[in-house]
Coordinates of N, CA and C in Angstrom, one line a residue:
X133 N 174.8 68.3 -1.1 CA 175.7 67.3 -0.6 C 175.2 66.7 0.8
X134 N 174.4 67.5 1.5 CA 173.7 66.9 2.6 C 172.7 65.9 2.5
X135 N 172.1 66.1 1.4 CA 171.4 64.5 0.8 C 172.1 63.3 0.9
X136 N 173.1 63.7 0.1 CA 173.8 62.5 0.0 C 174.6 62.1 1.3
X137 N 175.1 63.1 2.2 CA 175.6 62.4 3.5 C 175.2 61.8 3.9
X138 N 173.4 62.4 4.8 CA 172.5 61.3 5.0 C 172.1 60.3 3.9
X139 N 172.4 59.9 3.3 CA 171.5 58.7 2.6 C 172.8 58.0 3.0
X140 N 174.4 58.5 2.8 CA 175.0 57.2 3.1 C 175.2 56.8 4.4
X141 N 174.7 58.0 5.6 CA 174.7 57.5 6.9 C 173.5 56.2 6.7
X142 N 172.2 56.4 6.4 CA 171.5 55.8 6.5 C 171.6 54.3 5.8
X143 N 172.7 54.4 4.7 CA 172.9 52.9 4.2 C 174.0 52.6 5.4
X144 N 175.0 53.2 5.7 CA 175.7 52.6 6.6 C 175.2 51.9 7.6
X145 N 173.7 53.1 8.1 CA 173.2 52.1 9.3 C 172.4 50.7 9.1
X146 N 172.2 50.7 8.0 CA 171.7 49.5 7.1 C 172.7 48.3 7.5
X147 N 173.5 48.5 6.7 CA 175.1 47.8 6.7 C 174.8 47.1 8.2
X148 N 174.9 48.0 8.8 CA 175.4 47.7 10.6 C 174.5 46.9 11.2
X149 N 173.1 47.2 10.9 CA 171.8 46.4 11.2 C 172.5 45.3 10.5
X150 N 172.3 44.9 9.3 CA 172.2 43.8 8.9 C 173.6 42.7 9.3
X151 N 174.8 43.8 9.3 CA 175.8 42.8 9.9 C 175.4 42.4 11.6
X152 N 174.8 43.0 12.3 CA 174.6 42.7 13.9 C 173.7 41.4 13.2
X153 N 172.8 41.3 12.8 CA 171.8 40.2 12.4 C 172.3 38.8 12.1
X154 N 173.1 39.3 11.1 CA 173.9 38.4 10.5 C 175.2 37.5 11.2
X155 N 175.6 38.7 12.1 CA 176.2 38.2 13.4 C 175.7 37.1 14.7
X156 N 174.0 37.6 14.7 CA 173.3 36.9 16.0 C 172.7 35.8 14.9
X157 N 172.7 35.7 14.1 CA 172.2 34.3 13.0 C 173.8 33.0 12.8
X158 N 174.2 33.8 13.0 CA 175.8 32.7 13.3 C 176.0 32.5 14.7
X159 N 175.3 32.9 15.4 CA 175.3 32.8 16.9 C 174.6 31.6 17.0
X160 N 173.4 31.9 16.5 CA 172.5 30.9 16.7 C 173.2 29.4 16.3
X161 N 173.4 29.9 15.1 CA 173.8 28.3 14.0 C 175.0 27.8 15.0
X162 N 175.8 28.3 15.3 CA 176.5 27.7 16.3 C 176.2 27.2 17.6
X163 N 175.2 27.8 18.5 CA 174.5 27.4 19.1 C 173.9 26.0 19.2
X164 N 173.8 26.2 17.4 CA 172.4 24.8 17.4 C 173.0 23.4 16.9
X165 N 174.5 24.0 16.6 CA 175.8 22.9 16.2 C 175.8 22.5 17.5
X166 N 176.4 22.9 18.3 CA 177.1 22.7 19.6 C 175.8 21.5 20.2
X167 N 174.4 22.7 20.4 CA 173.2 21.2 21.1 C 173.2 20.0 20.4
X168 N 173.4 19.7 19.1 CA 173.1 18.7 18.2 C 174.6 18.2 18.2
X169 N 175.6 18.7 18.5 CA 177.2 18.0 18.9 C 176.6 17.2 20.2
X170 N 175.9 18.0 21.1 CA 176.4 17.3 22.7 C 174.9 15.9 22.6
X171 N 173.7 16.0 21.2 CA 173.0 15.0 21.8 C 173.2 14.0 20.8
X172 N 174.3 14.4 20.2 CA 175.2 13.1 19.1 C 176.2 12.4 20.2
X173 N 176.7 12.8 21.3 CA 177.4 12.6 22.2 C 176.4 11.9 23.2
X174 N 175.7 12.1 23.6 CA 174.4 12.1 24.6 C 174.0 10.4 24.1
X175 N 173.5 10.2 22.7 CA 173.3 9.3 21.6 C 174.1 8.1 22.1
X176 N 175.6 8.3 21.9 CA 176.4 7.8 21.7 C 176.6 7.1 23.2
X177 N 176.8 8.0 23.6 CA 176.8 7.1 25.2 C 175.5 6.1 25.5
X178 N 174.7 6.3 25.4 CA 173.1 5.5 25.4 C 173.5 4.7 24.8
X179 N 173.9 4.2 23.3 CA 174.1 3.1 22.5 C 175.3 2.4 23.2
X180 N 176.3 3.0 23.7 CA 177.2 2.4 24.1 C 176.9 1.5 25.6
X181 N 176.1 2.1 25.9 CA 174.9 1.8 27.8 C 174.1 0.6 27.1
X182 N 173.6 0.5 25.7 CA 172.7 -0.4 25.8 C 173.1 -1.6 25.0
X183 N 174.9 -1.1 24.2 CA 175.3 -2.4 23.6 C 175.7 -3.2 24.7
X184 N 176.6 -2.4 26.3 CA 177.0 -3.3 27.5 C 175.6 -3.8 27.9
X185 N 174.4 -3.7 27.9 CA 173.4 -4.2 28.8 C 172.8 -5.4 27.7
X186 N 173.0 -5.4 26.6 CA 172.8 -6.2 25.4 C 173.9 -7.8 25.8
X187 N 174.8 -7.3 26.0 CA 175.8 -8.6 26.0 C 176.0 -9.0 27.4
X188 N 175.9 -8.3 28.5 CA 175.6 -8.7 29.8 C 174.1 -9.5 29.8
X189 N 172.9 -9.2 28.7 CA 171.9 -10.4 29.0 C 172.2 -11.1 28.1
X190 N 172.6 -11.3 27.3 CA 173.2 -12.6 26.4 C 174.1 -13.6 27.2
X191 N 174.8 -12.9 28.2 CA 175.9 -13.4 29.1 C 174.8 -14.6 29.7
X192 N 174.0 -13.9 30.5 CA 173.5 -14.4 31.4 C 172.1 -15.3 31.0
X193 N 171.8 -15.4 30.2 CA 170.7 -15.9 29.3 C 171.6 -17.4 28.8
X194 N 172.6 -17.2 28.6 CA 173.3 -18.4 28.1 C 174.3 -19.2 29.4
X195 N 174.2 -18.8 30.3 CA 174.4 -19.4 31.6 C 173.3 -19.4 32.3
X196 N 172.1 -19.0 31.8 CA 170.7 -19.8 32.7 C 170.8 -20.9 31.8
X197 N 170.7 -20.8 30.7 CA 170.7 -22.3 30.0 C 171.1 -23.2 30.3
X198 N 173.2 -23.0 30.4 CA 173.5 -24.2 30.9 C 172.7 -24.5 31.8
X199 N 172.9 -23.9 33.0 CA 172.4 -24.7 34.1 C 170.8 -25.0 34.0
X200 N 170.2 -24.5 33.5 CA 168.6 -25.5 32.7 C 169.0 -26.5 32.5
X201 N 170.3 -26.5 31.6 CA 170.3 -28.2 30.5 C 171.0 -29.1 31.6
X202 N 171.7 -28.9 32.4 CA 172.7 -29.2 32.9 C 171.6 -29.8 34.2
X203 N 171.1 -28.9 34.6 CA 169.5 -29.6 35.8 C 168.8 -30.7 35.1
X204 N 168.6 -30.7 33.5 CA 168.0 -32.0 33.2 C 168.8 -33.3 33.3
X205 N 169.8 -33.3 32.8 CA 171.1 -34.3 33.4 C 170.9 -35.2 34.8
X206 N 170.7 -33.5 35.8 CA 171.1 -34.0 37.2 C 169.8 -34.8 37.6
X207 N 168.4 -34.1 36.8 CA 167.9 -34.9 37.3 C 167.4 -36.2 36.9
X208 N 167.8 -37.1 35.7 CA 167.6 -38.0 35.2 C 168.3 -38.9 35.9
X209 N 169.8 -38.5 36.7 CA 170.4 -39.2 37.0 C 169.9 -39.4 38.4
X210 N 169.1 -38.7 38.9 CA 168.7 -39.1 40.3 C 167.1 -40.3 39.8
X211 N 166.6 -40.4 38.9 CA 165.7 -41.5 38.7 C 166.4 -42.9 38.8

């Protein structure tokens, strides 16, 4: 009967190893959720930084114009 005690201590410690493992492997995966959460976030803000700097030079690209087209005018009218 002592065989068999130890053998099931020793599966138990089995058990216990493999659940601590199994434990710090769902640590990780969550870990690696959370990094890949914050640089979907990280992402998100950039895109949002570069659709404002996208339409602030479209702003201003189309008000150099006018006043380009608007300088040809002025100066025709001064010949």
């Amino acid at each position: 009967m002592s065989v068999k005690k130890e053998e099931m201590e020793i599966r138990d410690e089995r058990l216990q190893s493999r659940d601590e493992k199994i434990s710090d492997l769902k640590d990780k995966v969550s870990e690696l959720k959370q990094g890949q959460q914050d640089k979907e976030n990280e992402i998100s803000v950039l895109k949002s930084k570069i659709n404002h700097l996208c339409t602030e030079n479209n702003r201003l690209k189309k008000k150099f114009e006018f006043k380009k087209h608007n300088s040809k005018f002025e100066n025709k009218g001064d010949n």
